[in-house]
XYZ file of C-alpha atoms in Angstrom:
785
model
C -23.667 23.837 8.120
C -23.206 27.414 9.343
C -24.385 30.281 7.155
C -20.896 31.769 6.955
C -19.550 28.670 5.205
C -22.564 28.392 2.907
C -21.936 31.937 1.698
C -18.235 31.200 1.276
C -18.928 28.122 -0.839
C -21.108 30.125 -3.222
C -18.627 32.995 -3.341
C -15.698 30.698 -4.192
C -17.515 28.478 -6.688
C -17.339 25.576 -4.234
C -13.683 26.059 -3.402
C -12.175 27.146 -6.699
C -10.944 30.215 -4.844
C -9.650 29.946 -1.252
C -12.133 30.076 1.606
C -11.864 32.731 4.316
C -12.016 32.262 8.080
C -14.281 34.028 10.546
C -11.397 35.351 12.648
C -13.764 36.604 15.351
C -13.801 32.927 16.399
C -10.009 32.647 16.502
C -7.714 32.107 19.454
C -5.732 35.250 18.615
C -8.839 37.443 18.637
C -9.771 36.109 22.071
C -6.252 36.484 23.469
C -5.984 40.146 22.436
C -9.054 40.903 24.571
C -7.471 39.695 27.811
C -6.841 42.161 30.605
C -3.185 43.201 30.941
C -1.958 43.404 34.537
C 1.521 44.725 33.827
C 3.400 45.850 30.724
C 6.935 46.904 29.888
C 7.999 48.645 26.690
C 11.151 47.005 25.337
C 12.089 49.768 22.908
C 11.236 53.457 22.748
C 11.367 53.658 18.947
C 14.691 55.514 18.818
C 17.959 54.340 17.304
C 19.420 52.074 19.941
C 22.765 50.319 20.304
C 20.912 47.346 21.809
C 19.830 46.387 18.279
C 22.120 44.333 16.071
C 21.450 42.641 12.753
C 22.641 39.632 10.784
C 21.923 38.336 7.305
C 21.630 40.039 3.934
C 19.604 43.248 3.893
C 19.332 46.728 5.350
C 17.634 48.372 8.299
C 16.526 51.877 9.204
C 15.129 53.647 12.272
C 12.242 55.772 10.974
C 10.949 59.031 12.510
C 7.665 57.268 13.228
C 9.441 55.286 16.004
C 9.527 52.293 13.721
C 12.234 49.827 12.725
C 12.288 49.008 9.005
C 13.853 45.821 7.631
C 14.518 45.325 3.912
C 15.850 42.240 2.169
C 15.521 40.699 -1.296
C 13.576 37.395 -1.467
C 16.448 35.652 -3.271
C 20.216 35.811 -3.104
C 23.203 34.797 -5.237
C 24.124 32.395 -2.428
C 22.283 29.876 -0.322
C 21.730 30.948 3.254
C 24.315 30.461 5.978
C 23.976 26.989 7.439
C 21.942 25.776 4.447
C 22.890 22.932 2.133
C 25.215 24.654 -0.318
C 24.079 22.406 -3.185
C 20.604 23.855 -2.710
C 18.894 20.744 -1.353
C 16.054 21.813 0.946
C 17.691 25.229 1.087
C 16.334 28.754 1.336
C 18.138 31.990 0.555
C 18.787 32.752 4.213
C 17.204 35.386 6.435
C 17.568 38.895 7.806
C 17.335 38.974 11.589
C 16.976 41.934 13.943
C 18.139 41.193 17.503
C 17.165 43.287 20.514
C 19.483 42.854 23.477
C 17.369 42.649 26.652
C 20.009 41.041 28.881
C 19.871 43.967 31.292
C 16.145 43.546 31.971
C 14.362 41.265 34.431
C 11.558 39.672 32.420
C 10.799 36.396 34.197
C 7.509 37.664 35.677
C 6.016 38.371 32.248
C 4.178 35.810 30.127
C 3.467 37.276 26.713
C 4.992 39.418 23.967
C 2.963 41.909 21.929
C 4.135 44.007 18.984
C 2.908 45.592 15.766
C 4.288 44.795 12.344
C 3.435 45.985 8.844
C 4.646 44.059 5.773
C 5.187 46.099 2.623
C 5.925 43.171 0.327
C 4.519 43.884 -3.115
C 3.186 40.777 -4.807
C 3.782 38.464 -1.822
C 0.646 36.512 -0.905
C 1.853 35.161 2.428
C 4.140 37.433 4.456
C 5.238 36.219 7.865
C 7.737 36.987 10.609
C 9.479 34.584 12.935
C 9.838 36.054 16.394
C 11.889 34.303 19.025
C 13.993 34.682 22.127
C 17.129 33.300 23.709
C 16.947 32.122 27.311
C 20.242 31.688 29.150
C 18.726 30.464 32.377
C 18.414 27.032 33.938
C 17.018 25.539 30.735
C 18.462 26.876 27.522
C 16.170 28.140 24.761
C 16.260 27.449 21.828
C 16.421 23.723 22.636
C 18.754 21.139 21.080
C 16.382 20.488 18.162
C 15.408 24.175 17.687
C 11.738 23.365 18.364
C 11.198 25.811 21.261
C 11.661 29.551 21.461
C 10.190 30.515 18.095
C 6.824 31.658 16.791
C 6.244 32.195 13.063
C 3.303 34.573 12.699
C 1.256 34.886 9.526
C 0.559 38.473 8.517
C -1.709 40.542 6.316
C 0.177 42.562 3.731
C 0.189 46.406 3.717
C -1.617 46.796 7.068
C -0.506 46.956 10.684
C -0.838 43.555 12.386
C -1.025 43.328 16.166
C 0.735 40.113 17.147
C 0.518 38.326 20.488
C 2.542 35.392 21.823
C 1.829 33.757 25.179
C 5.038 31.994 26.186
C 4.480 31.219 29.869
C 5.306 27.492 29.533
C 8.588 28.114 27.703
C 11.547 28.693 30.062
C 12.135 32.446 30.265
C 13.886 33.005 33.578
C 16.803 34.784 31.865
C 15.870 36.157 28.441
C 18.867 37.816 26.825
C 17.761 38.386 23.242
C 14.454 38.905 21.436
C 14.648 38.688 17.663
C 12.559 39.206 14.537
C 13.516 37.116 11.502
C 12.479 37.608 7.871
C 12.986 34.381 5.922
C 13.924 34.528 2.253
C 11.947 31.741 0.591
C 12.431 32.884 -3.008
C 10.246 35.017 -5.221
C 6.856 33.616 -6.077
C 5.400 34.381 -9.511
C 3.689 37.614 -8.435
C 6.427 38.754 -6.082
C 8.673 41.809 -6.300
C 12.418 42.009 -5.745
C 12.236 43.366 -2.182
C 10.657 42.361 1.130
C 10.056 45.219 3.571
C 8.712 45.071 7.135
C 8.131 47.792 9.753
C 8.046 46.964 13.471
C 6.910 49.133 16.380
C 5.398 49.115 19.891
C 7.271 46.083 21.196
C 6.278 45.296 24.744
C 6.272 42.395 27.134
C 3.192 41.884 29.289
C 1.802 39.967 32.217
C -1.747 38.665 32.064
C -3.606 36.902 34.851
C -4.844 33.809 33.026
C -2.732 32.539 30.158
C -4.329 29.810 28.078
C -3.862 26.201 29.129
C -0.902 24.801 27.204
C 0.159 21.663 29.059
C -1.569 18.876 30.996
C -5.008 17.294 31.032
C -7.017 19.923 32.927
C -8.888 22.478 30.821
C -9.112 26.126 31.855
C -11.149 27.164 34.875
C -14.813 27.982 34.222
C -14.730 26.438 30.752
C -16.141 23.413 28.976
C -14.015 21.481 26.451
C -16.288 20.156 23.710
C -16.343 19.426 19.999
C -16.808 22.992 18.803
C -18.249 21.910 15.450
C -20.622 19.458 17.069
C -21.512 15.789 17.349
C -23.082 13.024 15.300
C -26.684 12.233 16.205
C -25.675 8.669 17.037
C -22.984 7.516 19.395
C -21.431 8.893 22.542
C -21.574 12.655 23.148
C -19.511 14.012 26.018
C -17.706 17.165 27.060
C -15.238 17.915 29.864
C -15.893 20.766 32.272
C -13.930 22.614 34.896
C -16.836 24.364 36.515
C -19.146 23.932 39.481
C -22.800 22.934 39.348
C -25.145 20.161 40.397
C -26.724 19.794 36.959
C -25.688 20.680 33.435
C -28.002 21.749 30.639
C -28.004 21.489 26.864
C -29.759 24.595 25.570
C -31.422 25.112 22.211
C -29.220 27.771 20.605
C -32.147 29.564 18.965
C -34.751 29.550 21.735
C -32.679 29.040 24.887
C -35.011 26.209 25.913
C -33.528 23.284 27.827
C -33.229 20.363 25.411
C -31.492 18.028 27.852
C -30.446 18.104 31.483
C -28.116 15.789 33.333
C -25.925 15.247 36.362
C -22.186 15.854 35.846
C -20.137 12.673 36.206
C -16.935 12.608 38.220
C -14.138 10.628 36.570
C -10.853 9.929 38.315
C -7.910 8.160 36.695
C -4.169 8.433 36.151
C -4.685 11.787 34.401
C -6.503 13.408 37.330
C -10.052 14.135 38.461
C -12.504 15.452 35.874
C -16.113 16.513 35.428
C -17.737 14.876 32.409
C -20.986 16.001 30.820
C -22.659 13.069 29.049
C -25.590 14.016 26.808
C -25.558 10.956 24.557
C -29.349 10.474 24.779
C -29.905 13.794 22.960
C -30.248 12.752 19.315
C -32.479 15.485 17.909
C -30.660 17.402 15.164
C -30.211 21.099 15.898
C -27.952 23.857 17.223
C -27.146 23.772 20.932
C -25.023 25.189 23.765
C -23.736 23.450 26.885
C -24.006 25.152 30.281
C -22.710 24.243 33.740
C -22.596 26.821 36.504
C -21.007 29.981 35.096
C -19.505 28.146 32.100
C -21.329 28.143 28.767
C -20.125 27.113 25.324
C -20.586 28.626 21.901
C -23.149 27.080 19.542
C -22.522 23.621 18.118
C -24.526 21.174 15.984
C -25.938 17.723 16.456
C -26.408 16.248 13.006
C -25.726 13.202 10.832
C -23.787 15.552 8.545
C -21.988 17.453 11.310
C -18.524 16.931 9.793
C -19.375 18.170 6.289
C -18.211 21.687 7.152
C -14.799 20.334 8.130
C -14.630 18.251 4.954
C -15.237 21.353 2.822
C -12.465 23.125 4.691
C -10.068 20.221 4.188
C -10.811 20.407 0.474
C -9.813 24.057 0.683
C -6.536 23.225 2.452
C -5.631 20.642 -0.180
C -6.654 22.969 -3.017
C -4.342 25.659 -1.647
C -1.520 23.101 -1.277
C -1.680 22.114 -4.950
C 1.743 21.991 -6.540
C 2.170 23.152 -10.132
C -1.221 24.858 -10.138
C -2.026 28.600 -9.962
C -4.083 28.872 -6.772
C -5.832 32.273 -6.718
C -4.753 34.377 -3.778
C -2.045 31.886 -2.794
C 0.626 31.249 -5.425
C 1.246 30.789 -9.118
C 2.028 27.550 -10.927
C 5.113 26.370 -9.092
C 8.082 24.028 -9.160
C 8.297 23.421 -12.868
C 12.052 22.984 -12.427
C 12.015 20.063 -9.986
C 13.363 17.275 -12.157
C 13.302 13.494 -11.837
C 15.904 11.746 -13.992
C 16.103 8.016 -14.667
C 17.444 5.815 -17.412
C 17.998 8.707 -19.809
C 14.540 10.204 -19.229
C 13.521 13.355 -17.364
C 10.138 14.357 -16.023
C 9.013 17.447 -14.145
C 8.169 16.567 -10.563
C 5.210 18.805 -9.819
C 1.548 18.142 -9.255
C -0.385 16.634 -6.376
C -0.097 18.525 -3.101
C 2.788 20.016 -1.211
C 3.714 18.010 1.830
C 3.391 20.646 4.526
C 4.350 24.214 5.430
C 7.370 23.819 3.243
C 6.712 22.947 -0.398
C 8.204 19.465 -0.432
C 6.400 16.645 -2.185
C 6.047 12.924 -1.501
C 4.355 10.698 -4.067
C 3.239 8.090 -1.551
C 1.680 10.729 0.690
C -0.209 12.264 -2.233
C -1.428 8.760 -3.165
C -2.788 8.165 0.336
C -4.566 11.527 0.297
C -6.093 10.536 -3.065
C -7.348 7.340 -1.437
C -8.904 9.268 1.455
C -10.612 11.736 -0.904
C -12.040 8.920 -3.033
C -13.344 7.038 -0.010
C -14.928 10.204 1.360
C -16.495 10.928 -2.035
C -18.044 7.461 -2.047
C -19.427 8.044 1.447
C -20.863 11.472 0.504
C -23.201 10.299 -2.250
C -26.145 12.096 -0.656
C -24.419 15.456 -1.178
C -23.842 15.821 -4.905
C -21.836 19.051 -4.741
C -19.565 17.730 -1.989
C -19.000 14.422 -3.766
C -18.211 16.145 -7.056
C -15.674 18.464 -5.422
C -14.036 15.590 -3.535
C -13.683 13.670 -6.796
C -12.254 16.702 -8.560
C -9.585 17.159 -5.912
C -8.810 13.439 -5.890
C -8.323 13.425 -9.656
C -5.777 16.238 -9.368
C -3.673 14.075 -7.070
C -4.297 10.879 -9.032
C -2.961 12.507 -12.195
C 0.308 13.217 -10.380
C 0.605 9.677 -9.002
C 0.141 8.141 -12.444
C 2.567 10.562 -14.129
C 5.422 9.943 -11.700
C 6.119 6.408 -12.959
C 8.904 5.650 -15.453
C 8.453 2.910 -18.098
C 10.430 0.329 -16.103
C 8.369 0.879 -12.950
C 10.746 3.181 -11.119
C 9.030 6.143 -9.502
C 9.847 9.725 -8.744
C 9.162 9.444 -5.025
C 9.962 12.723 -3.269
C 11.735 16.057 -3.250
C 12.706 18.226 -0.301
C 11.966 21.885 -1.086
C 11.485 25.005 1.038
C 11.479 27.818 -1.501
C 9.634 29.202 -4.478
C 11.693 28.275 -7.534
C 11.831 30.368 -10.705
C 10.553 27.549 -12.997
C 13.506 27.978 -15.385
C 15.204 24.668 -16.084
C 18.978 24.784 -16.118
C 19.940 27.300 -13.435
C 21.051 27.043 -9.842
C 17.690 26.785 -8.106
C 16.666 23.584 -9.903
C 16.101 20.652 -7.557
C 16.389 16.914 -8.172
C 13.593 14.577 -7.185
C 14.496 11.189 -5.757
C 13.803 8.144 -7.918
C 13.366 4.632 -6.462
C 11.666 1.330 -7.091
C 10.506 0.386 -3.621
C 8.159 -2.575 -3.042
C 6.323 -0.902 -0.161
C 5.484 2.151 -2.290
C 4.359 -0.113 -5.141
C 2.169 -2.225 -2.845
C 0.436 0.809 -1.324
C 0.018 2.708 -4.588
C -1.348 -0.352 -6.395
C -4.152 -0.484 -3.818
C -4.913 3.194 -4.336
C -4.993 2.699 -8.109
C -7.235 -0.356 -7.779
C -9.660 1.530 -5.560
C -9.608 4.478 -7.974
C -10.456 2.121 -10.844
C -13.508 0.919 -8.925
C -14.715 4.438 -8.084
C -14.136 5.788 -11.596
C -15.696 2.895 -13.518
C -18.828 4.938 -14.227
C -17.341 8.427 -13.832
C -14.422 8.042 -16.247
C -14.075 4.504 -17.680
C -10.981 5.401 -19.683
C -9.129 6.618 -16.614
C -10.457 3.607 -14.702
C -8.845 1.384 -17.347
C -5.516 3.149 -16.831
C -5.765 2.786 -13.059
C -6.619 -0.912 -13.326
C -3.680 -1.548 -15.666
C -1.210 0.341 -13.459
C -2.518 -1.308 -10.295
C -1.842 -4.783 -11.696
C 1.554 -3.710 -13.028
C 2.620 -2.069 -9.776
C 1.521 -5.013 -7.662
C 3.402 -7.540 -9.770
C 6.523 -5.391 -9.673
C 6.226 -5.018 -5.902
C 5.870 -8.764 -5.505
C 8.873 -9.432 -7.727
C 11.047 -6.985 -5.792
C 9.850 -8.226 -2.415
C 10.499 -11.861 -3.250
C 13.956 -11.033 -4.620
C 15.150 -8.563 -1.974
C 12.671 -8.489 0.901
C 12.136 -5.107 2.518
C 14.033 -2.144 1.079
C 14.786 1.077 2.895
C 13.962 4.215 0.900
C 15.619 7.597 1.339
C 15.522 8.415 5.094
C 13.395 11.558 4.649
C 10.547 9.599 3.067
C 7.599 8.849 5.306
C 7.693 5.067 4.694
C 11.245 4.740 6.014
C 10.080 3.023 9.213
C 7.864 0.469 7.434
C 8.086 -2.962 9.075
C 7.534 -6.431 7.628
C 4.074 -6.452 9.196
C 3.260 -3.207 7.376
C 4.535 -4.700 4.111
C 2.266 -7.690 4.679
C -0.721 -5.487 5.445
C -0.185 -3.293 2.380
C 0.268 -6.346 0.120
C -2.836 -8.014 1.595
C -5.046 -4.947 1.232
C -4.007 -4.206 -2.344
C -4.361 -7.837 -3.386
C -7.883 -7.863 -1.963
C -8.745 -4.720 -3.923
C -7.265 -6.194 -7.100
C -9.116 -9.478 -6.692
C -12.417 -7.647 -6.297
C -11.552 -5.537 -9.329
C -10.277 -8.269 -11.685
C -11.399 -11.614 -10.266
C -7.928 -13.029 -10.951
C -6.878 -15.877 -8.690
C -3.279 -14.655 -8.522
C -4.473 -11.786 -6.346
C -6.656 -14.029 -4.177
C -3.570 -16.125 -3.498
C -1.517 -13.071 -2.579
C -4.251 -11.807 -0.310
C -4.246 -15.113 1.560
C -0.466 -15.335 1.739
C 0.043 -11.870 3.144
C -2.944 -12.012 5.495
C -1.404 -15.114 7.060
C 1.984 -13.374 7.306
C 0.298 -10.430 9.021
C -1.349 -12.755 11.535
C 2.061 -14.196 12.341
C 3.104 -10.711 13.500
C 0.182 -10.196 15.900
C 0.483 -10.456 19.660
C -1.781 -13.258 20.861
C -0.632 -13.168 24.476
C 3.139 -13.402 24.157
C 3.679 -10.177 26.113
C 1.554 -11.477 29.033
C -0.318 -8.186 29.311
C -3.960 -7.606 30.340
C -4.764 -7.445 26.603
C -3.287 -8.529 23.293
C -3.940 -7.859 19.599
C -1.313 -5.258 18.710
C 1.268 -5.964 16.033
C 4.998 -6.518 16.075
C 7.362 -5.441 13.334
C 7.921 -9.039 12.209
C 7.052 -12.619 13.194
C 9.857 -12.950 15.759
C 7.714 -10.651 17.939
C 10.578 -8.790 19.569
C 9.781 -5.221 18.483
C 6.297 -3.674 18.708
C 5.123 -1.481 15.837
C 5.210 2.197 16.779
C 4.581 5.446 14.954
C 5.914 8.809 16.119
C 5.182 11.223 13.263
C 3.739 9.700 10.127
C 1.399 6.829 11.003
C -0.073 3.904 9.110
C -1.671 2.195 12.094
C -4.854 1.828 10.028
C -3.114 -0.476 7.566
C -3.654 -3.604 9.696
C -7.426 -3.125 9.913
C -7.542 -2.139 6.243
C -5.888 -5.418 5.308
C -8.004 -7.707 7.442
C -11.338 -6.043 6.670
C -10.510 -6.014 2.928
C -9.604 -9.708 3.012
C -12.897 -10.517 4.734
C -14.847 -8.579 2.093
C -12.952 -9.913 -0.912
C -12.891 -13.591 0.106
C -16.078 -14.252 2.092
C -15.910 -18.037 1.601
C -12.194 -18.526 2.200
C -11.278 -21.309 4.661
C -9.043 -18.861 6.586
C -11.848 -16.346 7.024
C -12.519 -17.304 10.653
C -8.848 -16.753 11.520
C -8.821 -13.358 9.845
C -11.986 -12.274 11.628
C -10.612 -13.484 14.946
C -7.449 -11.456 14.362
C -9.476 -8.343 13.536
C -11.600 -8.877 16.652
C -8.427 -9.290 18.708
C -7.088 -6.028 17.296
C -10.422 -4.290 17.958
C -10.336 -5.538 21.545
C -6.840 -4.080 21.870
C -8.060 -0.676 20.672
C -10.953 -0.790 23.150
C -8.610 -1.827 25.961
C -6.183 1.048 25.486
C -9.073 3.469 24.831
C -10.289 2.694 28.367
C -7.234 4.699 29.505
C -8.294 7.669 27.339
C -10.896 9.255 29.625
C -12.097 11.908 29.727
C -11.170 13.328 26.300
C -11.155 10.109 24.308
C -7.763 10.681 22.632
C -6.590 7.135 22.039
C -3.156 6.345 23.504
C -0.177 5.806 21.191
C 0.225 2.200 22.297
C 2.271 -0.311 24.253
C 6.013 0.177 24.699
C 8.552 -2.298 26.046
C 11.492 -1.051 28.082
C 13.686 -3.502 26.166
C 13.256 -1.264 23.116
C 15.832 1.078 24.603
C 18.494 -1.541 23.720
C 17.390 -1.858 20.067
C 19.811 0.437 18.275
C 18.768 -0.525 14.729
C 15.018 0.015 15.200
C 15.735 3.284 17.029
C 17.742 4.486 14.008
C 14.849 3.724 11.673
C 12.220 5.273 13.930
C 14.072 8.437 14.997
C 15.785 10.269 12.191
C 18.726 12.552 12.963
C 18.756 11.449 16.607
C 21.779 9.959 18.389
C 20.923 6.634 20.058
C 23.520 6.845 22.827
C 22.917 10.518 23.588
C 19.163 10.040 23.933
C 19.117 6.623 25.616
C 18.333 7.928 29.101
C 15.623 10.194 27.685
C 14.249 7.176 25.804
C 14.025 5.213 29.063
C 12.381 8.119 30.894
C 9.834 8.644 28.130
C 8.741 5.002 28.239
C 8.616 4.961 32.032
C 6.455 8.095 32.050
C 3.639 5.930 30.693
C 1.236 3.757 32.672
C 2.882 0.532 33.804
C 1.053 -2.515 32.477
C 3.340 -5.365 33.455
C 6.971 -6.167 33.933
C 8.839 -3.991 31.449
C 5.736 -2.771 29.561
C 4.071 0.657 29.597
C 1.102 2.286 27.901
C 2.042 5.632 26.398
C -0.522 8.351 25.713
C 1.952 9.982 23.331
C 4.662 8.338 21.263
C 8.319 8.304 22.168
C 9.733 11.154 20.138
C 12.628 13.576 20.087
C 12.784 16.030 17.204
C 9.662 15.073 15.218
C 6.773 15.650 17.629
C 2.998 15.749 17.148
C 0.324 13.042 17.282
C -2.547 13.985 14.925
C -1.694 11.416 12.258
C -1.290 8.803 14.993
C -4.686 9.269 16.651
C -6.452 9.617 13.298
C -4.855 6.488 11.831
C -5.967 4.618 14.949
C -9.399 6.200 14.584
C -9.580 4.873 11.029
C -8.554 1.436 12.299
C -11.246 1.523 14.988
C -13.906 2.563 12.466
C -12.918 -0.175 10.001
C -12.955 -2.819 12.720
C -16.193 -1.427 14.140
C -17.967 -1.626 10.797
C -16.651 -5.096 9.993
C -17.504 -6.479 13.431
C -20.683 -4.490 14.073
C -19.112 -3.000 17.211
C -20.503 0.407 18.190
C -17.858 0.899 20.885
C -15.159 0.951 18.206
C -17.149 3.480 16.189
C -17.339 5.676 19.288
C -13.540 5.535 19.534
C -13.323 6.709 15.918
C -15.706 9.609 16.563
C -13.729 10.632 19.622
C -10.583 11.130 17.533
C -12.424 13.650 15.337
C -13.937 15.350 18.390
C -10.424 15.708 19.854
C -9.330 17.679 16.781
C -12.498 19.795 16.871
C -11.952 21.126 20.376
C -12.666 18.362 22.880
C -9.138 18.591 24.252
C -7.598 20.219 27.340
C -6.875 23.402 25.379
C -10.448 23.849 24.162
C -9.065 24.541 20.700
C -10.141 23.391 17.300
C -6.967 22.060 15.695
C -8.333 22.885 12.219
C -7.903 26.497 11.136
C -11.252 28.156 10.447
C -13.339 25.222 11.702
C -15.494 25.485 14.808
C -14.341 27.885 17.529
C -11.081 28.909 19.159
C -8.847 27.847 16.281
C -5.341 29.279 16.234
C -2.717 30.185 13.695
C -0.412 27.381 12.612
C 3.027 27.130 11.097
C 2.326 27.536 7.376
C 5.620 29.123 6.183
C 5.269 29.522 2.404
C 1.533 28.800 2.165
C 0.197 31.443 4.525
C -2.809 31.088 6.821
C -5.197 28.650 5.167
C -8.692 27.549 6.094
C -8.815 23.807 6.740
C -5.136 23.517 7.607
C -4.424 20.928 10.280
C -1.071 20.519 11.980
C 1.186 17.588 12.832
C -0.442 17.677 16.238
C -0.267 17.971 19.995
C 3.183 17.191 21.365
C 4.757 16.523 24.758
C 7.232 18.604 26.733
C 10.542 16.900 27.384
C 10.072 13.324 28.584
C 6.590 13.820 30.022
C 3.594 11.869 28.773
C 1.333 14.925 28.956
C -0.294 16.939 26.162
C 1.595 20.131 25.303
C 0.183 22.656 22.823
C 1.858 26.065 23.125
C 0.797 28.756 20.629
C 4.215 28.865 18.976
C 4.104 28.194 15.250
C 7.131 26.075 14.471
C 7.955 22.693 12.969
C 7.044 20.047 13.508
C 4.185 19.891 15.981
C 2.301 22.998 14.822
C 3.282 22.683 11.164
C 0.420 22.141 8.726
C 0.514 18.736 7.040
C -1.509 17.219 4.233
C -0.960 13.789 5.786
C -3.065 14.823 8.799
C -5.816 16.068 6.481
C -5.818 12.802 4.566
C -6.121 10.716 7.702
C -8.949 12.898 9.010
C -10.828 12.310 5.759
C -10.139 8.584 6.016
C -11.943 8.528 9.378
C -14.736 10.732 8.037
C -15.341 8.316 5.164
C -16.098 5.485 7.568
C -18.369 7.558 9.811
C -20.348 9.101 6.949
C -20.910 5.601 5.580
C -22.044 4.150 8.891
């Protein structure tokens, strides 16, 4: 673990205050050092009729050649275009527009400006900059996902902001704007937000960062910037010339390993791969090939502990209803869940993402990941203790959100700081449901918590055991009476299939049987494991491989995930059944099914070279005729309008057989980003690898972590503050936070290519606790191995 983090852990009392980032390692710091070939000032600092303004607030042109914007953080009315009942609403925004329609700007590729927030009491000021393109391709796009960049700022100082936008259509920019969002007044905040803007210029640089495609930048090496495990495959991808590559000891400069670069050619292109898997000596190293040389990285059995500490920090800062020092006060005490004459306050756990929404099921899954990681980290007492502490914060919320009859407060959509007074206009209502899928999943989390806490807190373990049994029986009763039930569309289990129900019910029953020894749970485990097997492809698609799962036993619709992902749930179920019932007569069938699924993961991973990012899965062209499944999978998207795009997205994959394609990235429209998808598949690979003793599957799991740590075409760590070349993310109300990880790398249009522009906007670059939880789920398996 690097010295910087060690000092931070001591300074913060092991993450009881937020960690800081070493910004000298950031993407923004590196970008600001690039040579500028051409620059054009867009405004001379004088009052100018080209400016116009909309939204509540005032503006002034100051003698210091500065534009000042002032707006209150709240308003008597909800913002224009917002839900006027206040659901998921903010108080609007003040926007300053600069008309640049008379300028020719197509040759430029980045925007630079200075901005100074003077927002007393506001922990996390930000500005959303954007532009309108009226050229061949219109920007913003139909889903308002392109043409914006929300930049996190330091209060009371001048911030120099840079935005490389070369991959966003800008052949006819007509308007550049600066938007101040009004997200309410946090506890420490004042009654006015004030920002000053100056020195706005557009620039041309010679080498913008790589933002799209599989090739990394010239004269660079894409590698896991944190490092690699001592065991398993260790590779990097280079775009440099040289007959031999070297691994150098970072302290002495001595050559620790030397090898011949491998040339790999596939559907993605031609690549140079540096394989140094034989180097297993722990230490700090650098990779070198020709004129390209990396920063230091580690080889260690505990290489991912630094990232785990930073994920703890991210979750700590996302706590809801808790005063996080330097971030926010105790929040959302006026989010109310009402049911059967009772009312409870819906706060606790962790906020969902950059907004401050909350989902009970998501918090429960993060609790599960934290507990599993704590169990795997027994050799590090301080890390285990802090993981348990954070898990217990979320567990408390999960247990509290249940009404006496089993109904649950399940979610609330929020994007503002509320005033915590109950009874006025900014109160929000939480959704309340009794959904069998939620109950199945949460019962498994509670059962696992009871096992972990048996020695740590036997009283709480008793509570968890009781609730796990109660929740499972209720889930079973509801499922047998009504089958699958759709929750509110905004909830992340909306796309759950019958096969996912079966997997969740199987896994939780296995956990409960191990916990209680009751035969009722052994019977349920068997029943649902057999139902899950009935949903598995055993050759029906006539592809070169089989083993994936369909949505139900009729095997017409393949399970897909395009935002939230629970791909790991199938391996969780089968491996748990094998552990819980080692002498069961169906054991051989279950193990065969798990092996078949593991073989599927290895087969599609063979298409993942050179970076190792596992593909999203197999798609059938016939899916473009399935209106009902499309509606469930793609919220707020018109089936008929997007049908041709749906066809083109599937056909952009690698053709496997008649009507079937392998997609690197999921079919998606508005909700883009694949981190949860690759990490859930990484968890599945690790579970199958451990159960089957298959090192190749464990390598697949490691590769998914390495992808997030910088072994990707962009050479970026996708975790803020971890490793090298990490960039700002869309954090909205939270502010820049160490350990934050986003929804993930997206695609551009209908292409099946990675696209990662430095534009902080939902959803792809929005921070998400779900991604953090799935990363920890993978880490738990690899630390245990």
